[in-house]
mmCIF file of C-alpha atoms and ligand atoms in Angstrom:
data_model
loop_
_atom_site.group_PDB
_atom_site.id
_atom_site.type_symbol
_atom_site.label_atom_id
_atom_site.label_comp_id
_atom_site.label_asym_id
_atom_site.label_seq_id
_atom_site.Cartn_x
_atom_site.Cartn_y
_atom_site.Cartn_z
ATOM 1 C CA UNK Q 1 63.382 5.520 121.844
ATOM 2 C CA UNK Q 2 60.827 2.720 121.662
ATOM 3 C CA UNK Q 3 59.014 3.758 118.511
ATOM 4 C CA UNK Q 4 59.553 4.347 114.762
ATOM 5 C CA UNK Q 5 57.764 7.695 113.473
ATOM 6 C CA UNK Q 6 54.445 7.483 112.094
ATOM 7 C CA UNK Q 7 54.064 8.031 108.185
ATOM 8 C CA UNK Q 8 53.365 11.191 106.632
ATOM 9 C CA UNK Q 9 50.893 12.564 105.631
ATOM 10 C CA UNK Q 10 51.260 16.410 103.607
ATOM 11 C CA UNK Q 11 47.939 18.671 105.027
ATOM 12 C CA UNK Q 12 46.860 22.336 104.701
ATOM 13 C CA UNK Q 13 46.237 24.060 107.896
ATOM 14 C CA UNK Q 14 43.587 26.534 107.374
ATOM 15 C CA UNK Q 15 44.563 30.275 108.172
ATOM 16 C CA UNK Q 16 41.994 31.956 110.384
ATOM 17 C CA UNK Q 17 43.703 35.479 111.025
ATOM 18 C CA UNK Q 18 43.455 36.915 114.252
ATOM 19 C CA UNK Q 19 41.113 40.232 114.374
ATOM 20 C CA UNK Q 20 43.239 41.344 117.229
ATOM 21 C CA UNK Q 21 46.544 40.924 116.307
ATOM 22 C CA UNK Q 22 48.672 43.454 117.765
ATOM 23 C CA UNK Q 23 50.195 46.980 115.981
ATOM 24 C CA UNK Q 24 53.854 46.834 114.495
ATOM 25 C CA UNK Q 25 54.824 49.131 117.395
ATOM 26 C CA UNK Q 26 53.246 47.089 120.381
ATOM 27 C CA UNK Q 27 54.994 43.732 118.431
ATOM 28 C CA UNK Q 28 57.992 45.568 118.125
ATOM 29 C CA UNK Q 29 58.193 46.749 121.716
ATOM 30 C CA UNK Q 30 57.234 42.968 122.991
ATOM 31 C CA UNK Q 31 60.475 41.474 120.640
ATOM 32 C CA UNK Q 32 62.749 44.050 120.914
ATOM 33 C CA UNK Q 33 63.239 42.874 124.669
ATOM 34 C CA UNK Q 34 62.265 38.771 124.990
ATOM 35 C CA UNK Q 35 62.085 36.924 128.395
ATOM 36 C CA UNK Q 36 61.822 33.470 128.186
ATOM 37 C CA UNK Q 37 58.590 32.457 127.538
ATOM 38 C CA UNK Q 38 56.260 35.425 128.929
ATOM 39 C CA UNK Q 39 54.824 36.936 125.150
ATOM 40 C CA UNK Q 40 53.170 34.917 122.744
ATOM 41 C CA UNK Q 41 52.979 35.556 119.034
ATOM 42 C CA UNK Q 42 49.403 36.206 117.525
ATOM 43 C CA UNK Q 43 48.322 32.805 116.411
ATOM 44 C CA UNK Q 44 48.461 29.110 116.865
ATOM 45 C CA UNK Q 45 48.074 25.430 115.245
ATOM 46 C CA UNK Q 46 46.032 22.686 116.184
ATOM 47 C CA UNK Q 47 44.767 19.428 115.157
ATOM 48 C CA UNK Q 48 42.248 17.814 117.193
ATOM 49 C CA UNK Q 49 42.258 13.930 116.920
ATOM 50 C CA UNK Q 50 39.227 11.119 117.916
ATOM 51 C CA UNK Q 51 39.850 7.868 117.846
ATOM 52 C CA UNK Q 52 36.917 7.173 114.930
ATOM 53 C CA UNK Q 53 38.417 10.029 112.579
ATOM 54 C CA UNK Q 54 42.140 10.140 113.417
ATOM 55 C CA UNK Q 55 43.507 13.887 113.007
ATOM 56 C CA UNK Q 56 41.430 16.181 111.611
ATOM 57 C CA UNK Q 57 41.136 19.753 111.294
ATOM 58 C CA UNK Q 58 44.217 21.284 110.837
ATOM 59 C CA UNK Q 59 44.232 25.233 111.211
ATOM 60 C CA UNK Q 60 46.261 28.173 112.476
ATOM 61 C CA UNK Q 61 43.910 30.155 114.599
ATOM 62 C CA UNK Q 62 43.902 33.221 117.111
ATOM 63 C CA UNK Q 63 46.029 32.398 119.981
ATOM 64 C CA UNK Q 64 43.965 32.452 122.997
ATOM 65 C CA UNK Q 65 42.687 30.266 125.921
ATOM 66 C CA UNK Q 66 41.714 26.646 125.455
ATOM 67 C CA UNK Q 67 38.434 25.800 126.359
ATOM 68 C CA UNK Q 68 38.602 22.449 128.619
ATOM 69 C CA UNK Q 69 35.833 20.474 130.434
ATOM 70 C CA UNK Q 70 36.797 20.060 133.787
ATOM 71 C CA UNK Q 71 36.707 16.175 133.529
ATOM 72 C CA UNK Q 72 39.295 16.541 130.808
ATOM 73 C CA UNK Q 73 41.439 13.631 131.059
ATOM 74 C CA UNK Q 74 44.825 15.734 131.377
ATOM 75 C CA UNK Q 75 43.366 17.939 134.284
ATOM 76 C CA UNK Q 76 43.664 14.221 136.331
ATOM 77 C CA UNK Q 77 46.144 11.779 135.311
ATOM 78 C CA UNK Q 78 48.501 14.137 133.347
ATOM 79 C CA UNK Q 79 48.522 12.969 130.258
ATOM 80 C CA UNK Q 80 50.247 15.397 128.289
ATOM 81 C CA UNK Q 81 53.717 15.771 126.120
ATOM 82 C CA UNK Q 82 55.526 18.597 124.298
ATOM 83 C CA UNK Q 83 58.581 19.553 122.652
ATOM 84 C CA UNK Q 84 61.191 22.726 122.178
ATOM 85 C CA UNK Q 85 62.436 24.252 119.299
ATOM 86 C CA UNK Q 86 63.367 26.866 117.940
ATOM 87 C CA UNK Q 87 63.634 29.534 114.587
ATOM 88 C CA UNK Q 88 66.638 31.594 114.070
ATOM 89 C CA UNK Q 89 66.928 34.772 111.393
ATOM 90 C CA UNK Q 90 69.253 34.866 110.040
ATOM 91 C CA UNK Q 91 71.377 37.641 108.749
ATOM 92 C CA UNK Q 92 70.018 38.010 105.340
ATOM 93 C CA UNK Q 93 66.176 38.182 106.776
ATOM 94 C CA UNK Q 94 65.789 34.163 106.186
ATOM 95 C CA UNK Q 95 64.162 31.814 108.666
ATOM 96 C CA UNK Q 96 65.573 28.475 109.847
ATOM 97 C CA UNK Q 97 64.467 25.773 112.361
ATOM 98 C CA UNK Q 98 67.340 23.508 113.654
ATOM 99 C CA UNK Q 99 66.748 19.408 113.242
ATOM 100 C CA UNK Q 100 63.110 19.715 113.312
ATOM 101 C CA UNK Q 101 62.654 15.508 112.057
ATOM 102 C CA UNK Q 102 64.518 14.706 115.125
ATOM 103 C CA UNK Q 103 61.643 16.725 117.175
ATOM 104 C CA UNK Q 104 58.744 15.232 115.607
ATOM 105 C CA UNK Q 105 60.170 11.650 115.852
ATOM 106 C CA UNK Q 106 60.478 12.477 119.731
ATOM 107 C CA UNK Q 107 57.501 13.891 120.263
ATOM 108 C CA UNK Q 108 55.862 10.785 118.507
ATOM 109 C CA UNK Q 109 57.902 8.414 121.020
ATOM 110 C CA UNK Q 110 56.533 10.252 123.901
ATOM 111 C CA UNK Q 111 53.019 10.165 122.591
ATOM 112 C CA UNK Q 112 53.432 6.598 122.426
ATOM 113 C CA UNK Q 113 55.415 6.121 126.171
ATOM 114 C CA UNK Q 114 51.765 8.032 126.994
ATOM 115 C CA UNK Q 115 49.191 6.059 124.967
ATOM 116 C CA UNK Q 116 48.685 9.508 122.830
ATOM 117 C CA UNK Q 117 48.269 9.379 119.563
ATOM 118 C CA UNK Q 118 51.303 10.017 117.318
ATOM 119 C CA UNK Q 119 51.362 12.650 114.983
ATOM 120 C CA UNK Q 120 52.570 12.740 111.785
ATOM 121 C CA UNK Q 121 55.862 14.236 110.842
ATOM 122 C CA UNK Q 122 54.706 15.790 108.372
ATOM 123 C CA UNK Q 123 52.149 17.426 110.066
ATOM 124 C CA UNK Q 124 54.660 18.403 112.851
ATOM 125 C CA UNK Q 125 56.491 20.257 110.652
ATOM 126 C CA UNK Q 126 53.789 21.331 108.587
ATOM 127 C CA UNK Q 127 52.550 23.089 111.333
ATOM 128 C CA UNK Q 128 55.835 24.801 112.289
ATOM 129 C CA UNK Q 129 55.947 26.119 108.871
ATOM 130 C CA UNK Q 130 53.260 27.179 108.648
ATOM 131 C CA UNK Q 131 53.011 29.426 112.144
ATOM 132 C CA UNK Q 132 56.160 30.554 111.532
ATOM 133 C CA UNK Q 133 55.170 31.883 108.028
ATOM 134 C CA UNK Q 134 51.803 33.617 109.737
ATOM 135 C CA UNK Q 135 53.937 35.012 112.814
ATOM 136 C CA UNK Q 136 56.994 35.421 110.332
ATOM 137 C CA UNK Q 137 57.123 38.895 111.971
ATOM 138 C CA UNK Q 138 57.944 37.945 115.614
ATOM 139 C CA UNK Q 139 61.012 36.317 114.773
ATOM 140 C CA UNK Q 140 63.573 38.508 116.402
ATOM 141 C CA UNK Q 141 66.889 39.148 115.068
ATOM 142 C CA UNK Q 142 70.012 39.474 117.222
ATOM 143 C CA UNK Q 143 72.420 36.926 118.644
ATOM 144 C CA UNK Q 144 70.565 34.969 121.452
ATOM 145 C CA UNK Q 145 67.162 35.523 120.160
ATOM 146 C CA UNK Q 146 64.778 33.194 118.352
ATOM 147 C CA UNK Q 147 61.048 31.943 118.221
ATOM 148 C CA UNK Q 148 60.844 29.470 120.927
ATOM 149 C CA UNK Q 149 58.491 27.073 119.387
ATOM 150 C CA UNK Q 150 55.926 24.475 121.784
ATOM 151 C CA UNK Q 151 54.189 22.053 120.241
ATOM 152 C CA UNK Q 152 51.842 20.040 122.857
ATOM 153 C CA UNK Q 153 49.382 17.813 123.351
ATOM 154 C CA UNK Q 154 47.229 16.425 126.051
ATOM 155 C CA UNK Q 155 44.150 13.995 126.264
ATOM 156 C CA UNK Q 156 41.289 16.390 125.668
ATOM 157 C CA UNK Q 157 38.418 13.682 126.192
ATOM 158 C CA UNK Q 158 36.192 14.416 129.075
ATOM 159 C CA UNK Q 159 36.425 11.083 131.111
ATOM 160 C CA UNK Q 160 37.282 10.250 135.022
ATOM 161 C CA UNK Q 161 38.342 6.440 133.879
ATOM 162 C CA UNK Q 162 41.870 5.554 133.903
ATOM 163 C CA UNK Q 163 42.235 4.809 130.273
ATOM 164 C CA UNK Q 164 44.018 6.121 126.890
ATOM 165 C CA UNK Q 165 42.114 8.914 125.635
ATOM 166 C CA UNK Q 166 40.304 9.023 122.513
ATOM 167 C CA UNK Q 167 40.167 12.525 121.617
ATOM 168 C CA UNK Q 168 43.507 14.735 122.105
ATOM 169 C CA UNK Q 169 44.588 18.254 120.927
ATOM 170 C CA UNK Q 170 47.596 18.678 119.526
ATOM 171 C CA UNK Q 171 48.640 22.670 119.650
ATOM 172 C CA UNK Q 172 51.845 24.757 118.492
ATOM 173 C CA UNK Q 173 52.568 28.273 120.240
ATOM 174 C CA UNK Q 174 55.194 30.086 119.973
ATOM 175 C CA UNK Q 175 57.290 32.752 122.117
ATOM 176 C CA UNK Q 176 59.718 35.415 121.065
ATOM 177 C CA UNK Q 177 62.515 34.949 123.524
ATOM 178 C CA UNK Q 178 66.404 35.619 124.610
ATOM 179 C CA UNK Q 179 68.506 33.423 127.495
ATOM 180 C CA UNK Q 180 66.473 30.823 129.427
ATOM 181 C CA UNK Q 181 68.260 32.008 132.136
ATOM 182 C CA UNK Q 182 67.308 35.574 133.526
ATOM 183 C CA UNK Q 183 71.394 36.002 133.824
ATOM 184 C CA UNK Q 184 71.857 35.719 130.200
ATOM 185 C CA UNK Q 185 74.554 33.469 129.202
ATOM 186 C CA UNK Q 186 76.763 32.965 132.053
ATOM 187 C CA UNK Q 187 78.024 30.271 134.211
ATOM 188 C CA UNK Q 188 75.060 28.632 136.393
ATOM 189 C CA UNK Q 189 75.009 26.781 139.832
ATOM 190 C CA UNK Q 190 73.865 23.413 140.094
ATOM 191 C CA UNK Q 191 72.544 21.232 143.721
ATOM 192 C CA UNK Q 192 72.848 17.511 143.600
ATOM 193 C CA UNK Q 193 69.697 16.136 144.764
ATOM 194 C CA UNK Q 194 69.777 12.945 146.887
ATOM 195 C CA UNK Q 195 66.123 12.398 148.570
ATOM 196 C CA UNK Q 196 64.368 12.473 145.141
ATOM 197 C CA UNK Q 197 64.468 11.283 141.620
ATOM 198 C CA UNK Q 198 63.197 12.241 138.170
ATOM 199 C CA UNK Q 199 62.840 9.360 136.946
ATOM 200 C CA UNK Q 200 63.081 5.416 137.572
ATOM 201 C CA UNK Q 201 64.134 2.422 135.739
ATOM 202 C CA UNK Q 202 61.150 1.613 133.009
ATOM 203 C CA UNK Q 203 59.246 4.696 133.978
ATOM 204 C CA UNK Q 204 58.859 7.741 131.716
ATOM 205 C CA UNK Q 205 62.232 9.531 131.686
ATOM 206 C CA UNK Q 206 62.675 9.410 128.177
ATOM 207 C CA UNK Q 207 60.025 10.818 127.059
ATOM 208 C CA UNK Q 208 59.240 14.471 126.824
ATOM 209 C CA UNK Q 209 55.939 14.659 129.333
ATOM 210 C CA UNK Q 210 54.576 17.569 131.614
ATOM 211 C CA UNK Q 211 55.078 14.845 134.527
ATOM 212 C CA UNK Q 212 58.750 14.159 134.350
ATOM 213 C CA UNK Q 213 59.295 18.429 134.482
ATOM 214 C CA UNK Q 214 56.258 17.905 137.674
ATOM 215 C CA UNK Q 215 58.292 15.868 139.183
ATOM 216 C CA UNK Q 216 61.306 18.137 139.326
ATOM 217 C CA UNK Q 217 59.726 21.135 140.842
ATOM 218 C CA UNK Q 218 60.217 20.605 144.301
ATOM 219 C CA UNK Q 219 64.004 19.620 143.869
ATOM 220 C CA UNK Q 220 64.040 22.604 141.770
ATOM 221 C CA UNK Q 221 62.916 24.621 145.008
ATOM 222 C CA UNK Q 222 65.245 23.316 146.691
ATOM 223 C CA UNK Q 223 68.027 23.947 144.700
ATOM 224 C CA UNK Q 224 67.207 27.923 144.566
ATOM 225 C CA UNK Q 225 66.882 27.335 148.892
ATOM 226 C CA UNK Q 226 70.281 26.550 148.666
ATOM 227 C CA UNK Q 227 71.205 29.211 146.308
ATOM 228 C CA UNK Q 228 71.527 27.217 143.395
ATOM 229 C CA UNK Q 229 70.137 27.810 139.741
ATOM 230 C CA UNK Q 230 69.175 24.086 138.699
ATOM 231 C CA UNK Q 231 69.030 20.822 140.446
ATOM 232 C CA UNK Q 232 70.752 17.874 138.859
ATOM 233 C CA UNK Q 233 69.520 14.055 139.176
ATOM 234 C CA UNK Q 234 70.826 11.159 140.205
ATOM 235 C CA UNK Q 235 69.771 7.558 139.000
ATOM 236 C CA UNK Q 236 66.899 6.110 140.715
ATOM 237 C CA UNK Q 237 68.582 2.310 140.908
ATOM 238 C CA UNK Q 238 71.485 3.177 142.535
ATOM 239 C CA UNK Q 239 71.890 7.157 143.706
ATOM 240 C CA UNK Q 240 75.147 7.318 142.777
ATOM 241 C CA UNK Q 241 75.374 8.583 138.936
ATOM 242 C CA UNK Q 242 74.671 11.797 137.403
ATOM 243 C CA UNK Q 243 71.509 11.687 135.101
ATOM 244 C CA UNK Q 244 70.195 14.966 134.044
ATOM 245 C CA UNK Q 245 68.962 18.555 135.613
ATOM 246 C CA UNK Q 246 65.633 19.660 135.926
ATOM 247 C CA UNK Q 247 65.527 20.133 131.589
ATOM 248 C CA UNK Q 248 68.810 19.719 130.659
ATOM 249 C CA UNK Q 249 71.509 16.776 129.521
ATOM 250 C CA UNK Q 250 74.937 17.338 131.570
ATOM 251 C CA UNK Q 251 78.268 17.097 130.617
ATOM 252 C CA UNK Q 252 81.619 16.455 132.046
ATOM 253 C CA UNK Q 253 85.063 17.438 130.204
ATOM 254 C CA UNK Q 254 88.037 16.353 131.835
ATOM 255 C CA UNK Q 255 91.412 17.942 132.572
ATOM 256 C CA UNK Q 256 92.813 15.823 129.394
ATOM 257 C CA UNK Q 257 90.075 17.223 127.409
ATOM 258 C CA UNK Q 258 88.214 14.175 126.731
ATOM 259 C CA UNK Q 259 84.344 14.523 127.061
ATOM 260 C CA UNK Q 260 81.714 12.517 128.528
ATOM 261 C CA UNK Q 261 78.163 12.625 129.244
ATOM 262 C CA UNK Q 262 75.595 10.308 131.059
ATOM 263 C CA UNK Q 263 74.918 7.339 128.707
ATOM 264 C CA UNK Q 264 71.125 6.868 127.256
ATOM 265 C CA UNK Q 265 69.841 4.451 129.874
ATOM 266 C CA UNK Q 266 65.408 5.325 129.397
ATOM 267 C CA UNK Q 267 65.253 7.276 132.282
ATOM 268 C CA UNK Q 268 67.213 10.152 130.440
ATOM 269 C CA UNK Q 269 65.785 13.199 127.864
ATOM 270 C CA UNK Q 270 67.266 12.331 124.685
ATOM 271 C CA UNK Q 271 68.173 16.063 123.753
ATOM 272 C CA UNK Q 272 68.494 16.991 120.416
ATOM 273 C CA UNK Q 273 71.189 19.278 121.373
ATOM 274 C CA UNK Q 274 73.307 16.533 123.344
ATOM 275 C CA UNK Q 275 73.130 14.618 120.095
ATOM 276 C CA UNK Q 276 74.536 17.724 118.369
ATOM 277 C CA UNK Q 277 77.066 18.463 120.729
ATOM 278 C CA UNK Q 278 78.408 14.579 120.676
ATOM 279 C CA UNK Q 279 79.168 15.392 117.244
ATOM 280 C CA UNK Q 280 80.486 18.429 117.334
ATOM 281 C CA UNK Q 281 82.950 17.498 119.753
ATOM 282 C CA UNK Q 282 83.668 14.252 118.080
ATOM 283 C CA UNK Q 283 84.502 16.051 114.843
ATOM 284 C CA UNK Q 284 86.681 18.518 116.373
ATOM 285 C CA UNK Q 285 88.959 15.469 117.228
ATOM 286 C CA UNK Q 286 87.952 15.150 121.468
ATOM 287 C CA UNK Q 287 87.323 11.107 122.788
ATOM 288 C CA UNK Q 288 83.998 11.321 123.741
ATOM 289 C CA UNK Q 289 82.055 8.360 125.897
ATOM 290 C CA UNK Q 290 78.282 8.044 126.935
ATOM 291 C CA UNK Q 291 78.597 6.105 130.442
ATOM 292 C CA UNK Q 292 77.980 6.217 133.900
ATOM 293 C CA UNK Q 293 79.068 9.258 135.521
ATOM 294 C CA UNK Q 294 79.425 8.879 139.554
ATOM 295 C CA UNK Q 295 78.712 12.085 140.890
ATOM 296 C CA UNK Q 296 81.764 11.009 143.532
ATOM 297 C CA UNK Q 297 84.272 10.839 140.163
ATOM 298 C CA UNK Q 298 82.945 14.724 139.232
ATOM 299 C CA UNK Q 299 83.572 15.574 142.889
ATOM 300 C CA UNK Q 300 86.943 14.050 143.472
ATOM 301 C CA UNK Q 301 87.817 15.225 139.936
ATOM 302 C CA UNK Q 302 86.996 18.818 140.762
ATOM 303 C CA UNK Q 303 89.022 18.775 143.836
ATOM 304 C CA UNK Q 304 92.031 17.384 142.214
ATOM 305 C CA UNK Q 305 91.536 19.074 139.052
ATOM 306 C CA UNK Q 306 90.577 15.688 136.667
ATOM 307 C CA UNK Q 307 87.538 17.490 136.054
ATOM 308 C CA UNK Q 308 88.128 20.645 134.106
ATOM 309 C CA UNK Q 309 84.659 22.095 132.832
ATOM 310 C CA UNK Q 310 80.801 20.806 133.238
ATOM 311 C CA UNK Q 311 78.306 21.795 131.340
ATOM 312 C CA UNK Q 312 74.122 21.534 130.576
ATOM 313 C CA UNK Q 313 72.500 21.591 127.071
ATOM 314 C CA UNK Q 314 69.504 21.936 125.614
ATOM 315 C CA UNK Q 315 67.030 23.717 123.381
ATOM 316 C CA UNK Q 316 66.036 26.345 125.841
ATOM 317 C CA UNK Q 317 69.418 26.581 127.382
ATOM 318 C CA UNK Q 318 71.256 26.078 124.688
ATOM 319 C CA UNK Q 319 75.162 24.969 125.922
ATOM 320 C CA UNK Q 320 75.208 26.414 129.556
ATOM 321 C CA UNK Q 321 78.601 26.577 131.803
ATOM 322 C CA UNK Q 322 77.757 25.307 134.835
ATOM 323 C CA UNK Q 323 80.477 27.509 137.823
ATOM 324 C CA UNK Q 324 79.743 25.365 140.604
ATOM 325 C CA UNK Q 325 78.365 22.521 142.052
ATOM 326 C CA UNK Q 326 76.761 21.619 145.443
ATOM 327 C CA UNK Q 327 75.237 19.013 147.768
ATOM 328 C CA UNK Q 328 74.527 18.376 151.388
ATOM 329 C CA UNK Q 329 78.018 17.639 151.895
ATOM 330 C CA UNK Q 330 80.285 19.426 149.757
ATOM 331 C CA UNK Q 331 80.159 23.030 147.390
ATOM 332 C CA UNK Q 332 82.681 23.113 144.722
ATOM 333 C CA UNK Q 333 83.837 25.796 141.993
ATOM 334 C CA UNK Q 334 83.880 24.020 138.470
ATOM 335 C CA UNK Q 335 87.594 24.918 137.065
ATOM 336 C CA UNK Q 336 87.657 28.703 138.076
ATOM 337 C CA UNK Q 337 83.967 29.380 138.091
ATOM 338 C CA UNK Q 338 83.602 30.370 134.515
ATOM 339 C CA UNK Q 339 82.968 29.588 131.137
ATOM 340 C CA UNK Q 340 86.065 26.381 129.879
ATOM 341 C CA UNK Q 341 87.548 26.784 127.054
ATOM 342 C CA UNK Q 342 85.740 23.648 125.334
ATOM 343 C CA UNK Q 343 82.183 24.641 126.466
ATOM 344 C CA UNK Q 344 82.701 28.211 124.976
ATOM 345 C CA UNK Q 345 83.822 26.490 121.829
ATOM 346 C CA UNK Q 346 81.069 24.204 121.116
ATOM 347 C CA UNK Q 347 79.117 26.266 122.222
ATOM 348 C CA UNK Q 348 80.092 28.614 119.641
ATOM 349 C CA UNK Q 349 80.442 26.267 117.032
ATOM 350 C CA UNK Q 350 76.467 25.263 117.551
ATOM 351 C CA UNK Q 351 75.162 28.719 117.679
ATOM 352 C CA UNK Q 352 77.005 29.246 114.593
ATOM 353 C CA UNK Q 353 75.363 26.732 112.719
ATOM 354 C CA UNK Q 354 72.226 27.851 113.882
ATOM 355 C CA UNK Q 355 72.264 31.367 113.391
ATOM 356 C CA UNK Q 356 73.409 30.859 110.001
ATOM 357 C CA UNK Q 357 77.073 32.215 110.626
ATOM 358 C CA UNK Q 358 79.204 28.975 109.542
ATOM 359 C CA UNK Q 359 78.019 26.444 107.356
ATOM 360 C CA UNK Q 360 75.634 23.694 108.129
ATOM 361 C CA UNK Q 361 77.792 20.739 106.666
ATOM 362 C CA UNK Q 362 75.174 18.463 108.614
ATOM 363 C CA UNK Q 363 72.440 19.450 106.903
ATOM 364 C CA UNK Q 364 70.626 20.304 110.364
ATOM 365 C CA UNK Q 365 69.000 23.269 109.561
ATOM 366 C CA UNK Q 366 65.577 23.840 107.492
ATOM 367 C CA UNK Q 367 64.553 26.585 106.525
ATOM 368 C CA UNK Q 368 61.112 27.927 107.028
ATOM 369 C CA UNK Q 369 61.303 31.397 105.143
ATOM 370 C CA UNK Q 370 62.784 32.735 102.079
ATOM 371 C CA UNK Q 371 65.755 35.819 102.860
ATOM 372 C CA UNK Q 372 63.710 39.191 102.711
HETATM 373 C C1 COI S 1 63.820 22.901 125.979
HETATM 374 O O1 COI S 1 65.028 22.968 126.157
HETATM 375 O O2 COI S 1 63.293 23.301 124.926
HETATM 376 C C2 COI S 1 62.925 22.357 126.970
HETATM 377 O O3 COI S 1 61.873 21.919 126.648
HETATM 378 C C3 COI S 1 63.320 22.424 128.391
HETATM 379 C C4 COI S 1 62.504 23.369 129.201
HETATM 380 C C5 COI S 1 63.117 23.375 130.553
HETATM 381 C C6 COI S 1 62.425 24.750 128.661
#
């Protein structure tokens, strides 16, 4: 990343409670039973910054619609980034949030690849604690729940130019949810797209914009034409090396047990949870490299049995087996199609951390909440 965080700044948001906040039963019903990213808790944050008055007006307010001129820069040139995180309870009622620093320093080095504004750290996380204390409530409990937390923002300023804006919103929802995947957690299908990229050499594909995730929609299609789950990327300069899927970092672990994963090159999400993992497995003793991957060494290596286990990670997906993968010209089972023994284990020893169930010797987690 290109940029240094911005300093920090401690502010109050200002509570606004929502009239209409729903009954303990209809909130109960709604988390008892999380999709990915369909029910929203009962309020929000925002800032709203100008270029005179920097940020200003921090507050937790009613979620609800955003009211946008139509000329709003981000309707037309896309100017826009986010981030994804998440808060676990834990057993004893408590609250946590997992490397939160890490996602605020992002999300200021993608405001910057966009010309946004960067917001404070402290405000980032200000803002998380705050929600989270508000909406304390719709943090489930259970394995493979948590508050999905979304904090965005997007050039508000009502403008047709092509220029940095100088007014932008910066918002935090968040979303009771379980699995990303609709499956639950179970091996996924990948297709190896050829005719299109994510991202290009000097372009945006490090940082965490609405375009880049644009961009991989109609791969994405075409992935689920072919009966796939996820598409996966190759680089833009050559076509030949693994990058990333549609919003997820990829691993390879081979027969040996030695781990790799596609090396941080600026056209590549730099995921919080492949940072983790890279540790993880580096702790536990595995040689671990960040290099070029050629998607004909994973293919050859599947077929001869070099490559044992592949794997995605991320926020949303957490670490996600990956069965099988496919192209135009060849459809291969990963090892036997289902989760590999080091993929279930780091996987494991993540969620573990995270949910509070083995200690955080790291000092990744923060907690928002007190036990109750
Ligand atoms: C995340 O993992 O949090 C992301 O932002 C990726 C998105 C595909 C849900």
């Amino acid at each position: 990343m290109s940029t240094t965080a911005p300093p920090s700044t401690a502010t109050t948001f200002h509570h606004h409670p929502n009239p209409d906040a729903r009954s303990d039963e209809e909130r109960e019903r709604l988390v008892a039973a999380p999709a990915f990213g369909t029910v929203f808790t009962d309020h929000m944050a925002r800032v709203t910054w100008t270029a005179g008055a920097g940020w200003a007006d921090h507050r937790v307010v009613p979620y609800g619609p955003l009211s946008l001129d139509p000329a709003a820069a981000v309707l037309h040139y896309g100017q826009e980034v986010f981030e994804g995180l998440k808060a676990y309870r834990h057993a004893d009622g408590s609250v946590w949030t997992f490397r939160p620093e890490a996602n605020a320093t992002r999300f200021a080095a993608s405001a910057h690849r966009l010309a946004l504004p960067q917001l404070p750290v402290e405000d980032f996380l200000t803002s998380i604690e705050t929600l989270v204390a508000v909406d304390s409530a719709w943090v489930p409990g259970g394995d493979e729940t948590s508050l999905y937390l979304r904090p965005f923002m997007f050039a508000s300023e009502t403008f047709l130019g092509v220029r940095p804006t100088r007014e932008a919103e910066y918002v935090l929802i968040a979303s009771p949810v379980g699995p990303y995947f609709p499956g639950g957690v179970k091996p996924v299908s990948i297709w190896v797209v050829r005719d299109f990229h994510r991202a290009g050499p000097g372009g945006t594909g490090y940082a965490k914009c609405g375009g880049n995730y644009a961009a991989s929609l109609l791969p994405q299609q075409q992935a689920q034409a072919h009966g796939c789950d996820q598409v996966c990327f190759l680089d833009a300069a050559t076509g030949t090396e693994l990058e990333e899927l549609g919003g997820m970092n990829v691993f390879v672990v081979a027969a040996d047990g030695s781990v790799s994963t596609p090396a941080l090159t600026g056209s590549i999400l730099e995921g919080v949870t492949r940072d983790s993992v890279l540790t993880l497995l580096r702790e536990a003793g595995r040689e671990v490299t960040e290099r070029g991957i050629t998607l004909a060494e994973v293919r050859d290596g599947l077929v001869s049995g070099a490559v044992a286990e592949v794997f995605a990670c991320g926020t949303a997906a957490v670490v996600t087996p990956i069965g099988r993968l496919a192209s135009d010209d060849f459809d291969l089972p990963v090892g036997d199609g289902g989760t590999g023994p080091v993929t279930a284990a780091v996987r494991a020893q993540l969620t573990d951390i995270q949910y509070g169930r083995a200690q955080d010797h790291h000092g990744w987690m923060h907690r928002l909440l007190p036990p109750r």
